Coordinates of C-alpha atoms in Angstrom, one line a residue:
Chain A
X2 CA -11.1 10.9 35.9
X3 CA -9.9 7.8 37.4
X4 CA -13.4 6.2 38.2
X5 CA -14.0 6.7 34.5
X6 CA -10.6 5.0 34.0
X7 CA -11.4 2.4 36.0
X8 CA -14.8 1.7 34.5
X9 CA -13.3 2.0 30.7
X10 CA -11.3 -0.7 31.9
X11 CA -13.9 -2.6 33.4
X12 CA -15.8 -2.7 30.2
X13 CA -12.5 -3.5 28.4
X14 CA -12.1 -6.9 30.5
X15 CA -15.6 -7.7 30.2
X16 CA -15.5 -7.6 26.1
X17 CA -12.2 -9.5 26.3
X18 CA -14.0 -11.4 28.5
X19 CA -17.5 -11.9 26.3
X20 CA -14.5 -12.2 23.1
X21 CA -12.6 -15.1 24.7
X22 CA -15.4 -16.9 25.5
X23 CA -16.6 -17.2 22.0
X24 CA -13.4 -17.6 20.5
X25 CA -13.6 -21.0 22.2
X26 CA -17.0 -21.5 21.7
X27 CA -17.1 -21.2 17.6
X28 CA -13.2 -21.8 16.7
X29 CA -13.5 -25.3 15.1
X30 CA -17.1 -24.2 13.0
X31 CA -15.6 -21.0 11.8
X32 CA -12.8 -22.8 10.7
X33 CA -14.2 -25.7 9.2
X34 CA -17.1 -23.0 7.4
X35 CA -14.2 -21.2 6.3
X36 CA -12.4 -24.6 5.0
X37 CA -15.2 -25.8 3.0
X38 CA -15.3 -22.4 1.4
X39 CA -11.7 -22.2 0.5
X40 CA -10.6 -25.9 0.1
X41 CA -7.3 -25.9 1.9
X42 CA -5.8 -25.8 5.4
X43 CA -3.3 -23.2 5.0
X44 CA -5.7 -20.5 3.1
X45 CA -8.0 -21.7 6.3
X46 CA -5.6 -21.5 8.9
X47 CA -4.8 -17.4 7.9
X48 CA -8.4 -16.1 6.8
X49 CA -9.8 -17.8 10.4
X50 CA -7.4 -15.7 12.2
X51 CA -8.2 -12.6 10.2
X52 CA -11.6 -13.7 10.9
X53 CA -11.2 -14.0 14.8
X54 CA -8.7 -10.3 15.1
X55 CA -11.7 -8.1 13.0
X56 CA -14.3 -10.1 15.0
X57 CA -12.4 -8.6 18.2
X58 CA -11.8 -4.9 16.8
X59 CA -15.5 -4.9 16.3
X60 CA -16.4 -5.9 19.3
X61 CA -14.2 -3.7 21.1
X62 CA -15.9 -0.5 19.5
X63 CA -19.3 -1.4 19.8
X64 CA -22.0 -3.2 21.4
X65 CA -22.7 -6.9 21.0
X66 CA -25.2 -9.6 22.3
X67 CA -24.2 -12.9 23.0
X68 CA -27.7 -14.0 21.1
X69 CA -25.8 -12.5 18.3
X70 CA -22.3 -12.8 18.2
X71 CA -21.9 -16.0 16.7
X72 CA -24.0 -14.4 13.5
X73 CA -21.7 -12.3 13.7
X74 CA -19.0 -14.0 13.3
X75 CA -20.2 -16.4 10.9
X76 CA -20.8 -13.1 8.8
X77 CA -16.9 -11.5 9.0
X78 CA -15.6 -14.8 8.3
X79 CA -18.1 -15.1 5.0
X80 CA -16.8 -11.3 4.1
X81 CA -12.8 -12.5 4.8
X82 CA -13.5 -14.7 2.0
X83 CA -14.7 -12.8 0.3
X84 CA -12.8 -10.4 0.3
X85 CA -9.6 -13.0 -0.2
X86 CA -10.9 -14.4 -3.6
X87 CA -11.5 -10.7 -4.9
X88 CA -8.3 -9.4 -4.1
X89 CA -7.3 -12.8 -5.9
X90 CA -8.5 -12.3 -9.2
X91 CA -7.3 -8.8 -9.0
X92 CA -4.3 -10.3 -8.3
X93 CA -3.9 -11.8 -12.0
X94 CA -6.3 -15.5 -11.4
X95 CA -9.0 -14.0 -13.4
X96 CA -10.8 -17.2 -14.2
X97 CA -13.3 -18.5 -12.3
X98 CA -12.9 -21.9 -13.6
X99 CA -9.2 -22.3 -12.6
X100 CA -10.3 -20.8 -8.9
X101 CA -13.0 -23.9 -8.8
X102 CA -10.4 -26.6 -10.5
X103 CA -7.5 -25.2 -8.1
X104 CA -10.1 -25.9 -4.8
X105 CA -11.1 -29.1 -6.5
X106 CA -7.4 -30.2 -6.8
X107 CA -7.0 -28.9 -2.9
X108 CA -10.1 -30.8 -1.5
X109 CA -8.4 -33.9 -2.9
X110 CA -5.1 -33.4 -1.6
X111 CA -6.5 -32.8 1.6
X112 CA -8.7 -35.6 1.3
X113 CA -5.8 -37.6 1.0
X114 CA -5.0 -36.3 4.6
X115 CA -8.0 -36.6 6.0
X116 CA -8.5 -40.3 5.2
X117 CA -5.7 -40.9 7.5
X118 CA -6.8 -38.6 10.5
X119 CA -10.5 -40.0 10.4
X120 CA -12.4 -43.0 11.3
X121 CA -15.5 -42.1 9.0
X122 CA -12.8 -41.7 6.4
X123 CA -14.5 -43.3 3.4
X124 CA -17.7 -41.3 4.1
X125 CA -16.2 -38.1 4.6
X126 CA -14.1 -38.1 1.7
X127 CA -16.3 -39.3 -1.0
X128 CA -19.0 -36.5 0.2
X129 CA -16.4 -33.5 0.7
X130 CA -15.3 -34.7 -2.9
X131 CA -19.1 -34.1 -4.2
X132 CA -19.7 -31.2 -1.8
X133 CA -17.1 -29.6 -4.1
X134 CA -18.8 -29.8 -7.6
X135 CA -22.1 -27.8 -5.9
X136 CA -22.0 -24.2 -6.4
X137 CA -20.9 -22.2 -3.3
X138 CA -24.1 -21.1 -2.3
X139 CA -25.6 -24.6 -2.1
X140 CA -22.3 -25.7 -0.5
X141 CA -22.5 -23.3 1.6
X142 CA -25.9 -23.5 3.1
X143 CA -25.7 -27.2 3.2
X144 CA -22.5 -26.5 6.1
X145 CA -24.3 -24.3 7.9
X146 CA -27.9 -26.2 8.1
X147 CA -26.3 -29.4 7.6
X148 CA -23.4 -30.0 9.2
X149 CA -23.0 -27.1 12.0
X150 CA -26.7 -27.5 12.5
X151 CA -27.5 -23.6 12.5
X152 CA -31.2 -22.9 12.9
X153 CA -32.9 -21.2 9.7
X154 CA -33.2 -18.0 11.4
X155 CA -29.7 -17.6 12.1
X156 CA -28.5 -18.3 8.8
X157 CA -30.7 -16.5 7.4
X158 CA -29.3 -13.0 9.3
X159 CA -25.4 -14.3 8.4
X160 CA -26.5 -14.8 4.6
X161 CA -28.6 -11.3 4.8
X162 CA -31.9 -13.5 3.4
X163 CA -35.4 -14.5 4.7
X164 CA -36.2 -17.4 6.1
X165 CA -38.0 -18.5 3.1
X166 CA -35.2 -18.2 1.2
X167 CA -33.4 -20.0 3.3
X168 CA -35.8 -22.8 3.6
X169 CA -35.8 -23.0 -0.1
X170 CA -32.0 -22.5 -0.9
X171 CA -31.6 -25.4 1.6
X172 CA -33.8 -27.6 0.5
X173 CA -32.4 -27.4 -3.4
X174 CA -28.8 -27.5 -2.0
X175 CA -29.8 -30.7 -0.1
X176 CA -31.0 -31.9 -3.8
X177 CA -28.3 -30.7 -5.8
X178 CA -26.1 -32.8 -3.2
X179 CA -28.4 -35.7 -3.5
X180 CA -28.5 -35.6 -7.5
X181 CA -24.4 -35.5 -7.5
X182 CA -24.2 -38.4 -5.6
X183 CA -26.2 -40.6 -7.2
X184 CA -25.6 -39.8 -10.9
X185 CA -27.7 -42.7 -12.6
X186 CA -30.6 -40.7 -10.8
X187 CA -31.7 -43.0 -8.1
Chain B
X8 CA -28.1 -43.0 -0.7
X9 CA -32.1 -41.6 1.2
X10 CA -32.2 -38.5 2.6
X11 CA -31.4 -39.2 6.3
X12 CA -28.4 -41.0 5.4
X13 CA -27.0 -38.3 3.5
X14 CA -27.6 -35.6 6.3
X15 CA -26.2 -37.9 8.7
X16 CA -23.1 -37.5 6.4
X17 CA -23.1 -34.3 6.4
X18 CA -23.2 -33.7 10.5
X19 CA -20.0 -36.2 10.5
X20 CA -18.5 -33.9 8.9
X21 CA -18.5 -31.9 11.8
X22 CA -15.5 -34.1 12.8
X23 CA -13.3 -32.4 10.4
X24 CA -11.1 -30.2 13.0
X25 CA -8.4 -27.6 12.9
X26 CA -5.0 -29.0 13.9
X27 CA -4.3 -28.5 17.5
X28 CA -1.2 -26.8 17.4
X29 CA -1.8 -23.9 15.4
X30 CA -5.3 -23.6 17.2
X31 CA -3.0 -23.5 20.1
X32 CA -0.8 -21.1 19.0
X33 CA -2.8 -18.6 17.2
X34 CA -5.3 -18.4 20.6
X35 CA -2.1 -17.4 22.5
X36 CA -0.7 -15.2 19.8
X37 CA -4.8 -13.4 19.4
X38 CA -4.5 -13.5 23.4
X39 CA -1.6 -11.4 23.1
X40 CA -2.5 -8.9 20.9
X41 CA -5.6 -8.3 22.2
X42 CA -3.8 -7.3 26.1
X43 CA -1.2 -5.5 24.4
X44 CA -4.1 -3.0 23.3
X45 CA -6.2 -1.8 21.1
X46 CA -3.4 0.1 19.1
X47 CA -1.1 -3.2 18.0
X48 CA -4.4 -5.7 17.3
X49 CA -4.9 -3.5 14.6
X50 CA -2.0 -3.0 13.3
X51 CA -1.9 -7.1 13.2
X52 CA -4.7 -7.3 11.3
X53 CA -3.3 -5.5 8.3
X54 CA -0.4 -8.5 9.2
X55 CA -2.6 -10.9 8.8
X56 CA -4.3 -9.4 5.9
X57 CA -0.4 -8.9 4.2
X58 CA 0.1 -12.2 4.3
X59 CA -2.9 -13.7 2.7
X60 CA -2.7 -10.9 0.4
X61 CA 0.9 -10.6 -0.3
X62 CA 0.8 -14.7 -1.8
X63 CA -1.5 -13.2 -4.7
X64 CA 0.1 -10.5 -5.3
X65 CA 3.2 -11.5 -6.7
X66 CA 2.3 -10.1 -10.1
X67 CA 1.6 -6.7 -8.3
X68 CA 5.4 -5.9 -6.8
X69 CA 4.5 -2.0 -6.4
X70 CA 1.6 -3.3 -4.1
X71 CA 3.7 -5.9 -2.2
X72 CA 6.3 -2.9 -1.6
X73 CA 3.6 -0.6 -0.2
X74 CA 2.4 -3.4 2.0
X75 CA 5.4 -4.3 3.0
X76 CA 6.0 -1.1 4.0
X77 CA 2.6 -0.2 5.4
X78 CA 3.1 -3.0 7.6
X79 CA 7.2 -1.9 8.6
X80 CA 5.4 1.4 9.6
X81 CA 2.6 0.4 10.9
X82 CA 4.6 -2.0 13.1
X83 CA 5.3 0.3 15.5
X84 CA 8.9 0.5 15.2
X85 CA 8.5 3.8 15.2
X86 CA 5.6 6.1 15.3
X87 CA 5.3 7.8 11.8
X88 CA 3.7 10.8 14.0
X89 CA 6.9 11.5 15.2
X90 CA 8.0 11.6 11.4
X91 CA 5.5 14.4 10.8
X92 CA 7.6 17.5 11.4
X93 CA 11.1 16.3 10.3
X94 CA 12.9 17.8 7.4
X95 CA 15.5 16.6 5.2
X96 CA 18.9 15.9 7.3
X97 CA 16.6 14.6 9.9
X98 CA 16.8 10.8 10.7
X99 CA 13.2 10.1 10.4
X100 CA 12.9 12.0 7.5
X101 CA 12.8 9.3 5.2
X102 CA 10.4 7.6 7.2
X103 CA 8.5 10.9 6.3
X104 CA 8.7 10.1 2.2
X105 CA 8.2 6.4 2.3
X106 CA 5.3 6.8 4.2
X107 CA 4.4 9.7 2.0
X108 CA 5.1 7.2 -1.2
X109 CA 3.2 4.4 0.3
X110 CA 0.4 6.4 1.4
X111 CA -0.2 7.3 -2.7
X112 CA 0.3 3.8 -3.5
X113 CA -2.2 2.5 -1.6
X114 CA -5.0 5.5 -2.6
X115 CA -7.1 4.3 -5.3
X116 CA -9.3 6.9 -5.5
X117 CA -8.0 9.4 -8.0
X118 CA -9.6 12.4 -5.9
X119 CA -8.1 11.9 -2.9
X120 CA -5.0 10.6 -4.3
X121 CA -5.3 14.3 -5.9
X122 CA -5.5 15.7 -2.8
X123 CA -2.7 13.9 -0.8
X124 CA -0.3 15.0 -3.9
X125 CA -1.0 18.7 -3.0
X126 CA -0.8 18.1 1.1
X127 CA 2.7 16.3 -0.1
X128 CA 3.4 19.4 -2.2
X129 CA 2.3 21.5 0.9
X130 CA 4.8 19.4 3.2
X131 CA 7.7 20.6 0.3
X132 CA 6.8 24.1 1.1
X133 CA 6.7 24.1 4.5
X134 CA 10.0 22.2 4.8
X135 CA 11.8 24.4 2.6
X136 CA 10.5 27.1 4.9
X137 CA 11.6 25.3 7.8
X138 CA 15.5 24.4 6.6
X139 CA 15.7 28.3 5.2
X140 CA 14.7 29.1 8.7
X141 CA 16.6 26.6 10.6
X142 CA 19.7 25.9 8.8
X143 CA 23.1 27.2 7.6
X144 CA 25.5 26.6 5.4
X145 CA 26.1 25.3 1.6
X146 CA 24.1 22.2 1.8
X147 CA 21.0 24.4 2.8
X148 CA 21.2 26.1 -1.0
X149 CA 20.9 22.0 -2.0
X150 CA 18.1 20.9 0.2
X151 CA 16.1 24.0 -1.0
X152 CA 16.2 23.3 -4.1
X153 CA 15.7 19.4 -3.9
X154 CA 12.5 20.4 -2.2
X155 CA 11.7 22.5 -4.7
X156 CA 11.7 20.3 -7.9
X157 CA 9.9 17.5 -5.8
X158 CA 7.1 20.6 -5.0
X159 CA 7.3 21.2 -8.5
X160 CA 7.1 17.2 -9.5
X161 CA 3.8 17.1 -7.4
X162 CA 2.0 20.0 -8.4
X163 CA 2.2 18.9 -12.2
X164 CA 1.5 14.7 -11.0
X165 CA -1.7 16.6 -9.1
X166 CA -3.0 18.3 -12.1
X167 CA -2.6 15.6 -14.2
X168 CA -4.4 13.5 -12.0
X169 CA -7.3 16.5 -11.6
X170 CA -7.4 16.0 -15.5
X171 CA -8.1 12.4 -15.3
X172 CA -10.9 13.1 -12.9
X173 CA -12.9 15.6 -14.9
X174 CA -12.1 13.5 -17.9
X175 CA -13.7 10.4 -15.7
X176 CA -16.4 12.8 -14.0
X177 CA -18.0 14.3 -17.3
X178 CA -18.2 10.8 -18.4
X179 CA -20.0 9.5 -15.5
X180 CA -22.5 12.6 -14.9
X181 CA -23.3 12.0 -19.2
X182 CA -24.5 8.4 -18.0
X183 CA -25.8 9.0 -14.9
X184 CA -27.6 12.1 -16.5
X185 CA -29.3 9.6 -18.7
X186 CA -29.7 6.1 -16.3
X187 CA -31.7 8.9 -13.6
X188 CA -33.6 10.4 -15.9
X189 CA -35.6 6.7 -15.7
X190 CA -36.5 7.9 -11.7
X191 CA -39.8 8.2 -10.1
X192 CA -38.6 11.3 -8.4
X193 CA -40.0 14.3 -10.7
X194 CA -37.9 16.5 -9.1
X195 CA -34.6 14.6 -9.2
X196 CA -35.3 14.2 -12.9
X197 CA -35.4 17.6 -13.5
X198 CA -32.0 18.5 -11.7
X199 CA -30.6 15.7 -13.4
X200 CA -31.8 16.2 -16.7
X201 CA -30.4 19.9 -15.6
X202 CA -26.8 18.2 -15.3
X203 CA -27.3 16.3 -18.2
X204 CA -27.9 19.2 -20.1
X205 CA -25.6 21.3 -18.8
X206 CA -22.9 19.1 -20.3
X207 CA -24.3 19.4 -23.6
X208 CA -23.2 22.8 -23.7
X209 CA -23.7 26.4 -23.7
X210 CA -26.0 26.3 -26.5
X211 CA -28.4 24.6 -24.9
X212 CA -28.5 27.0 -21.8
X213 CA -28.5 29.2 -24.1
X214 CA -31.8 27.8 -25.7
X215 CA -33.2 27.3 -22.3
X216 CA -33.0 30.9 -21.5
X217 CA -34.5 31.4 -24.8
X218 CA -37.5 29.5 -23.8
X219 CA -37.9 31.0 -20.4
X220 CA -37.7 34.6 -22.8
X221 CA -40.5 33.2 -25.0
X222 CA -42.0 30.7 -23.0
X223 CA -45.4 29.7 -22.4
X224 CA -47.1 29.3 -19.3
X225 CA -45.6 31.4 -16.2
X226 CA -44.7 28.7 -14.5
X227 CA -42.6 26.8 -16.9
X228 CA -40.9 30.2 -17.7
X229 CA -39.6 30.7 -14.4
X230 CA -39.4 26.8 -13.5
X231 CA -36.8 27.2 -16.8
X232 CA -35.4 30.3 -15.4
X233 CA -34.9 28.8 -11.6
X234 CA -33.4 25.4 -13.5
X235 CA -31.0 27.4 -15.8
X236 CA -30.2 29.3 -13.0
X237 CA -29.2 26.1 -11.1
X238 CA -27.7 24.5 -13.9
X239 CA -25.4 27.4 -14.4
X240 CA -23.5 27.8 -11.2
X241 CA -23.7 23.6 -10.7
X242 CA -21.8 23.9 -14.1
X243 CA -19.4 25.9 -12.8
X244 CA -18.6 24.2 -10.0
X245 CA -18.6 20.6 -11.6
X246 CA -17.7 21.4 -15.0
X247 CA -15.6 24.1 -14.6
X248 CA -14.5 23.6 -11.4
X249 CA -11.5 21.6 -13.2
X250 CA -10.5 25.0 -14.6
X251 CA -10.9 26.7 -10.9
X252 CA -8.7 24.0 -9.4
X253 CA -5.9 24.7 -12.6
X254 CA -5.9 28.4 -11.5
X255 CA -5.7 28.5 -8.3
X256 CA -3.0 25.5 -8.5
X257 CA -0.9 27.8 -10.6
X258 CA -1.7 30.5 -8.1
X259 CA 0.2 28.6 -5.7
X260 CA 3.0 27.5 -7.9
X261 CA 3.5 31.8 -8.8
X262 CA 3.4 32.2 -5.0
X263 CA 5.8 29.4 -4.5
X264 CA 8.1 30.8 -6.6
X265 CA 8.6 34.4 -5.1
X266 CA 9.2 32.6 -1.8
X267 CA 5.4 33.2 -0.4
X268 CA 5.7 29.6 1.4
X269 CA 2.6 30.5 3.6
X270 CA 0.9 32.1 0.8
X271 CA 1.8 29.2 -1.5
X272 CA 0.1 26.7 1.5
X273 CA -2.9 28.7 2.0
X274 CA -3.4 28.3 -1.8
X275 CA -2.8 24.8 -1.8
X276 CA -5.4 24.2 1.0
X277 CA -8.0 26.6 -1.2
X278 CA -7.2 23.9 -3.7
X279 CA -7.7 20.8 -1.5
X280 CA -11.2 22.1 -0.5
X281 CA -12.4 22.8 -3.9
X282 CA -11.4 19.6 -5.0
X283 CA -13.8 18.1 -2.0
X284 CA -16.5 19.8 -3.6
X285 CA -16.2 18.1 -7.2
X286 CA -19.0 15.5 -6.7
X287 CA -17.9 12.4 -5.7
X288 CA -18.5 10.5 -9.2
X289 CA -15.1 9.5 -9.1
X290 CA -15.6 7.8 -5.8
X291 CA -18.1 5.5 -6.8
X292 CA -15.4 3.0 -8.5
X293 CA -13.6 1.9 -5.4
X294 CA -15.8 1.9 -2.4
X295 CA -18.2 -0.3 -3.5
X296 CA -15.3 -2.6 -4.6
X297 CA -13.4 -2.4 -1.1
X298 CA -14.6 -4.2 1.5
X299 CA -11.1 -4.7 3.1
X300 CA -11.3 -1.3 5.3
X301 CA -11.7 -2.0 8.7
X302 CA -15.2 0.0 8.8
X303 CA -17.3 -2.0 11.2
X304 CA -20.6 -1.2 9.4
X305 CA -19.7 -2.9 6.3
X306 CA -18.7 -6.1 8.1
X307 CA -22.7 -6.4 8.7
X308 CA -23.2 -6.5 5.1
X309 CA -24.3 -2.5 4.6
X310 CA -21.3 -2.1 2.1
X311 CA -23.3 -2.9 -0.7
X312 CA -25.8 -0.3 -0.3
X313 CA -22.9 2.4 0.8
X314 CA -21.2 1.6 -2.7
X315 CA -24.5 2.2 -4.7
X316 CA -25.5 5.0 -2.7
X317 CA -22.2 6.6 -3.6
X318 CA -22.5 5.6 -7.2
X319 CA -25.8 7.0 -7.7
X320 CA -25.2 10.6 -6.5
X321 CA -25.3 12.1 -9.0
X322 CA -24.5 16.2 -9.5
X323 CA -26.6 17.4 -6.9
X324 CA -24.4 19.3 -5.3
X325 CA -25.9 22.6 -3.5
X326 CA -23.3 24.9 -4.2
X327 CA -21.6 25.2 -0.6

């Protein structure tokens, strides 16, 4: 009985171990693919942490690769949100329009932040202002190929598509982005 | 703007960071949890969960109570285990009903919320039984016979709700009857178009029998006979099981009255298990909306197919 104690604990500090690790590792990009998705720190702040405590109950009752992990977690942090804007609209905000006007409104008050935290602040801004008129899917491919520089074949097991699609979701995104920012069609 | 400029734009963006001291903070708080062991990290996720949920819910205060509450309990003050056994008089005992009430608040399903009225109602009966056994005096007359108008109060909730299903199941099994009838499966479609018909009525098993009587070839005769045959006992469970669980519910409620508390729980669990046996149309509704529960599976993106396969059963039950 105790050896088996002993290596129940054993396994216990390794996941902590294996956990920890990429807690540190993918913080920032799950919180930044979780803030482009929501448009505002605070809503950020919570749904990363939910993010980060299911990622560490699932981990704890089952097995994990490194290789995958960070899939993983891209994954639970794409269902949190998920989940949060359901229970949302169940919650009385029934229209989809005010949800994207409400972001909108965010994305510019935080812009207002951001332009004095940044140095790029005049680039940054202006783009996470168009980034918000795409639709979330193209928004949110263009983060993860873009901008956290994911390879096609990951992103295509966290958004549950081919690669083809991917390739082709990204490459439209990249246009849509393209077409917003130069309206006279340049 | 060409194309390299604007993905170069899009990579700066990777400067945008989380601010420090909450990163700090919540790695120490996560830290925490996770060495304090399995049984508080998740109770903190339903924490967490409150309070993004609880901002949206304002417009919902039964459901900000019951989380409020599920998260008091489930905070470990105290364990609601211990609450199990306690009867009224006992300190935890109203631990024992709010977690009772806040258990039923947060059950959308209306079978199983059927179900945990009758345990509830079973937990009246066996604390009546305990206090009759245990205690003396006036106030034991009182308790008695609180218990028994809230046994009463549950029973009647519980077969209202049983209405609702059947009401909600007959419904369902009419439109699934007709959206399977489309499958490839030839012999799905004929147990479905059995269920399907088996709601239309007794006439029509009535003219199916009368086909089998007059039938043509041998084989669609006794195919008839087999499917009728099929349909008739599925009917009874599914369609008339809503009648099986009334009777035996007032079964228990006679029993409960002459003071057969054992008797009056045995009934109730009789009830309980026929009630798992009503197919699970009524399920489909809220698993494929919930993909809160802390089931691992769904977090890889199975949920979906878990919710349609739910929906799609259809009344294939095997009689058990």
């Amino acid at each position: 009985m105790n050896s088996d104690n002993a290596k129940h604990i054993v396994t216990r500090d390794k996941k902590k171990e294996v956990f920890v690790n990429a807690y540190d590792e993918h913080f920032d990009k799950i919180y930044r693919f979780i803030y482009f998705k929501v448009g505002n720190t605070e809503e950020a702040q919570d749904l990363t942490s939910a993010t980060f405590l299911k990622a560490w109950n699932h981990i704890k009752n089952n097995k994990v690769r490194k290789k995958t992990l960070r899939a993983l977690i891209y994954k639970i942090a794409r269902n949190t949100v998920i989940d949060f804007y359901r229970s949302k609209s169940a919650g009385g905000q029934n229209s989809a329009a005010i949800d994207t006007l409400d972001r909108a409104i965010n994305i510019a008050d935080e812009k207002q932040d951001l332009i004095r935290e940044t140095e790029l602040a005049s680039d940054i801004s202006l783009i996470e202002k168009r980034l918000t008129e795409l639709k979330d899917e193209y928004r949110e491919i263009i983060i993860l190929r873009y901008t956290e520089e994911l390879s096609i074949g990951e992103i295509a097991k966290i958004l549950d598509k081919s690669k083809g699609n991917v390739r082709v979701l990204a490459y439209r995104a990249l246009k849509a982005l393209r077409d917003v920012m130069e309206p006279d069609g340049g | 703007m060409n194309e390299k400029e604007l993905i170069s734009q899009l990579n700066n963006l990777k400067n945008i960071k989380p601010d420090d001291t909450w990163k700090r903070e919540s790695r120490d708080i996560l830290l925490s949890q996770i060495s304090a062991g399995d049984y508080s990290s998740e109770i903190s996720e339903r924490r967490f969960a409150v309070s993004y949920y609880l901002r949206n819910f304002f417009h919902q205060p039964v459901l900000v109570v019951s989380v409020i509450l599920l998260a008091v309990l489930g905070g470990g003050i105290f364990s609601v285990g211990a609450a199990r056994d306690t009867k009224p008089g006992d300190s935890l005992y109203i631990a024992k009903i709010i977690s009772e009430k806040a258990q039923l608040a947060v059950t959308f399903n209306e079978k199983d919320k059927a179900k945990l009225g009758i345990e509830f109602a079973g937990n009246r009966a066996k604390e009546i039984a305990r206090v009759l056994a245990e205690e003396s005096g006036d106030d034991k007359e009182v308790k008695v016979e609180k218990l028994a108008r809230s046994f009463k109060k549950e029973i009647s909730a519980a077969k209202t709700r049983l209405k609702n299903i059947k009401v909600i199941k007959d419904d369902k099994k009419e439109k699934e009857g007709v959206e399977s009838v489309q499958e490839e499966n030839a012999a799905e479609q004929e147990d479905n178009t059995q269920v399907f018909s088996a709601n239309l009525g007794k006439k029509d098993k009535g003219m199916q029998v009368y086909t089998a009587d007059n039938g043509g070839s041998e084989t669609s005769s006794s195919a008839a006979a087999d499917d009728s045959a099929d349909a008739a006992p599925e009917n009874s469970v599914a369609g008339d099981s809503g009648n099986d669980v009334e009777q035996v519910l007032g079964e228990a409620e006679e029993l409960f009255a002459r003071k057969d508390y054992d008797g009056t729980l045995n009934k109730l669990e009789e009830v309980n298990n026929i009630i798992d046996h009503i197919d699970g149309a009524a399920d489909g509704e809220t698993q494929s909306e919930s993909a809160t529960t802390t089931e691992e599976v769904e977090v890889l993106g199975v949920s979906g197919e878990a919710g349609a396969d739910s929906a799609t059963t259809t009344g294939d039950n095997p009689l058990k």
